[in-house]
GROMACS .gro file of C-alpha atoms in nm:
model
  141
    1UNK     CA    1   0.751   1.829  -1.518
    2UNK     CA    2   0.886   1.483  -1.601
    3UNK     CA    3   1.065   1.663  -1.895
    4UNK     CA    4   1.168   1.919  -1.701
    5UNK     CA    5   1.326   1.668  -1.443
    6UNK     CA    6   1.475   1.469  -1.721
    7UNK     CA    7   1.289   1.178  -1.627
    8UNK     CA    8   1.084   1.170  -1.919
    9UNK     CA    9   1.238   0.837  -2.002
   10UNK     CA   10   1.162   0.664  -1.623
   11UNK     CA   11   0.821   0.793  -1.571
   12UNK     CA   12   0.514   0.667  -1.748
   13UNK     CA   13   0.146   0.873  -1.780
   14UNK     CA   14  -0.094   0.618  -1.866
   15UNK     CA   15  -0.424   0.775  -1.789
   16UNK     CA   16  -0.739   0.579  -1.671
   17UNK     CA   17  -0.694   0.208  -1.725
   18UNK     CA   18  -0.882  -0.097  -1.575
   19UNK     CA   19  -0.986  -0.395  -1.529
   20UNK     CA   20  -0.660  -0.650  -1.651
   21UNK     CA   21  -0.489  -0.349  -1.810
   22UNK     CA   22  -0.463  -0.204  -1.425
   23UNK     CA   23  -0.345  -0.539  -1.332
   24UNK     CA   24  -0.068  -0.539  -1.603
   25UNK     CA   25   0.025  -0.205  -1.501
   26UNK     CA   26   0.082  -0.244  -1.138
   27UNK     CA   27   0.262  -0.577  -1.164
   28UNK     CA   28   0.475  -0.407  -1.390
   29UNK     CA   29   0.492  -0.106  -1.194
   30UNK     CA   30   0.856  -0.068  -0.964
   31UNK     CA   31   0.630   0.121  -0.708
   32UNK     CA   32   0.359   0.257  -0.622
   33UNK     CA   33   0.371   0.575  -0.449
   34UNK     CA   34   0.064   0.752  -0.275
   35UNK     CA   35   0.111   1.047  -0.102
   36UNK     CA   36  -0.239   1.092   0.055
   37UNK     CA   37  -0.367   1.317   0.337
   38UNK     CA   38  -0.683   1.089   0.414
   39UNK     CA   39  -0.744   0.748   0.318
   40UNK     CA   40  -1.041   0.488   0.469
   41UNK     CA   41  -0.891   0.189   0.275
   42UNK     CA   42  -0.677   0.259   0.023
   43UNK     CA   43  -0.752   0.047  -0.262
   44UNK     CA   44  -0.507   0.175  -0.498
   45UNK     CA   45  -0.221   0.048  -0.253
   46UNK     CA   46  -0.401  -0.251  -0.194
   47UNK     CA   47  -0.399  -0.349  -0.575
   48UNK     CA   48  -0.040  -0.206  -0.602
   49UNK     CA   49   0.009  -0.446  -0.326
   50UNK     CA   50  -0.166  -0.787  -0.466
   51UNK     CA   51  -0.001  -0.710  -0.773
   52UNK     CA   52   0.364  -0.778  -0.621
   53UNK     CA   53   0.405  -0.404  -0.637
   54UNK     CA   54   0.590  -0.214  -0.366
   55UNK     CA   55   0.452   0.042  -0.229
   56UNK     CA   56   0.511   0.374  -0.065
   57UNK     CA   57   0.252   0.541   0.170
   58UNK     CA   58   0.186   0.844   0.400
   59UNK     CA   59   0.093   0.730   0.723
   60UNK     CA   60  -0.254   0.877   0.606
   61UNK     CA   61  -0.306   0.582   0.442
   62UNK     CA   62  -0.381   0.340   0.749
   63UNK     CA   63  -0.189   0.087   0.645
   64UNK     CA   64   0.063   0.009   0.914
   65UNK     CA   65   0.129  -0.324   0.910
   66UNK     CA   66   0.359  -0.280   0.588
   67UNK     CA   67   0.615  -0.105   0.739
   68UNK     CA   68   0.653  -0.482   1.003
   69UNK     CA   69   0.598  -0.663   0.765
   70UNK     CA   70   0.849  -0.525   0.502
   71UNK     CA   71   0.624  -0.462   0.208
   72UNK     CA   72   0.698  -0.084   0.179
   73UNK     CA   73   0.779   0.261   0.331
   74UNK     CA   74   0.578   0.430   0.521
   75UNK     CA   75   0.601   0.849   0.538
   76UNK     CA   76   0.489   1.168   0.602
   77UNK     CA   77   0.304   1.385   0.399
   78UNK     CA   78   0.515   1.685   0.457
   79UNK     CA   79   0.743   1.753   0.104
   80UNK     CA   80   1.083   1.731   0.301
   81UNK     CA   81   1.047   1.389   0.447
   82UNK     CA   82   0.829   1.258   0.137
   83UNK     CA   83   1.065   1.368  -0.128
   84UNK     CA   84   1.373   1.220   0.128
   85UNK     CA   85   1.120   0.848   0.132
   86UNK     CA   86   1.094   0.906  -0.211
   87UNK     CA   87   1.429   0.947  -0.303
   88UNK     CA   88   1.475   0.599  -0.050
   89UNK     CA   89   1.257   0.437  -0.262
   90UNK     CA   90   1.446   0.475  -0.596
   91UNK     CA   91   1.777   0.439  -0.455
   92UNK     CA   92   1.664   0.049  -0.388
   93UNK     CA   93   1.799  -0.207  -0.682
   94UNK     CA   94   1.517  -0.396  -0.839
   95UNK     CA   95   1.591  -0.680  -0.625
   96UNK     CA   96   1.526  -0.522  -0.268
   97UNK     CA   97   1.206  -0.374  -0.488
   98UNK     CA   98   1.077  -0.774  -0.594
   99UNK     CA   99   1.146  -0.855  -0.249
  100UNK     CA  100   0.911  -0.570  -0.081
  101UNK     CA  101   0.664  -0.680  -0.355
  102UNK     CA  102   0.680  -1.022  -0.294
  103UNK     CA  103   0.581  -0.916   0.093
  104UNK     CA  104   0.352  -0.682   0.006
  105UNK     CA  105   0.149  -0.998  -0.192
  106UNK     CA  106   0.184  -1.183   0.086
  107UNK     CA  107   0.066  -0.931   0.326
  108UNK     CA  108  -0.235  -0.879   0.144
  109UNK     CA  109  -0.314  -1.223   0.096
  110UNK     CA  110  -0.301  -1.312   0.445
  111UNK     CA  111  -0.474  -0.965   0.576
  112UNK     CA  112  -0.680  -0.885   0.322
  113UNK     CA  113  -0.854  -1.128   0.160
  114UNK     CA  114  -1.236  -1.189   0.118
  115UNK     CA  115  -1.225  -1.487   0.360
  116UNK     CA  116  -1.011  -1.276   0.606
  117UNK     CA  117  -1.222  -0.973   0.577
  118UNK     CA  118  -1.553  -1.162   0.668
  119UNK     CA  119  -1.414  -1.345   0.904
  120UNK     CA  120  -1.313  -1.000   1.063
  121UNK     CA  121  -1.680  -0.857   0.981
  122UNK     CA  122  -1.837  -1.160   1.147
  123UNK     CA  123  -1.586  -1.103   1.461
  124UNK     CA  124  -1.690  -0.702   1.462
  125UNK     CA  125  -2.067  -0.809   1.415
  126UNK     CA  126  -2.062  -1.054   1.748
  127UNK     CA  127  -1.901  -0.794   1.943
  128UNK     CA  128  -2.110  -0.536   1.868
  129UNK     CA  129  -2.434  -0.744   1.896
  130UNK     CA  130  -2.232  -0.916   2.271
  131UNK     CA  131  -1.991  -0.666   2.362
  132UNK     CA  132  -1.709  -0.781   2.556
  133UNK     CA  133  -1.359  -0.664   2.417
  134UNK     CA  134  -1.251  -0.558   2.073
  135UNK     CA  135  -1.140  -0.775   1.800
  136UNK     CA  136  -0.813  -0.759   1.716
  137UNK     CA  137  -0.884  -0.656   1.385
  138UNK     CA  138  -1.019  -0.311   1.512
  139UNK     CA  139  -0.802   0.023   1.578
  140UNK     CA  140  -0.916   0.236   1.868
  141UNK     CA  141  -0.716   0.530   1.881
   0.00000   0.00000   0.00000
């Protein structure tokens, strides 16, 4: 398809890496596009995301805070409005694309690291053991 498209020059098929190879590739990376249905916590975006990568995500992905906080696009999962987020995406110049990676690190760093996470476990924890109100770090929809 990426033939097909002429693109075969932009687009890269790696395959399954890990470990610092995934690392190298999603720093290196000019996006990160995933165009799920259903996602608990999407660690692929997340990595994309730590990595200084920026990102572009169905709403499916339950990431909403990137959209505030600048570090990427957030769309729908129908073709017509992916493909016209998609086509967004590549129109940016690589310096709007450092900058939404440079938020997106920061975005995970301050929401999503291990200290923040337990500290938001230990806050869901007390509640549910005291009740009261909801942390602020859960979604009740």
């Amino acid at each position: 398809l990426a033939g097909a498209l002429q693109a075969a020059g932009s687009v890269v098929f790696v395959g399954y890496v890990e470990g610092r190879l995934k690392s190298a590739w999603l720093a290196a990376a000019s996006a990160l596009v995933l165009p799920s249905l259903s996602e608990g916590s999407p660690l692929a975006a997340l990595e994309a995301m730590a990595a200084g990568t920026a990102v572009l995500l169905t709403r499916a992905c339950n990431l909403p805070e990137i959209e505030e906080a600048g570090a990427g696009i957030l769309t729908d999962h129908s073709p017509e409005i992916l493909w016209r987020d998609l086509r967004r995406l590549l129109s940016l110049d690589e310096h709007e694309l450092e900058s939404m990676g440079r938020r997106a690190r920061e975005l995970v760093s301050k929401s999503y690291s291990w200290n923040t996470i337990c500290d938001q476990l230990e806050e869901v924890f007390l509640w549910m053991l005291n009740g009261g109100g909801a942390p602020a770090c859960v979604r009740i929809n």
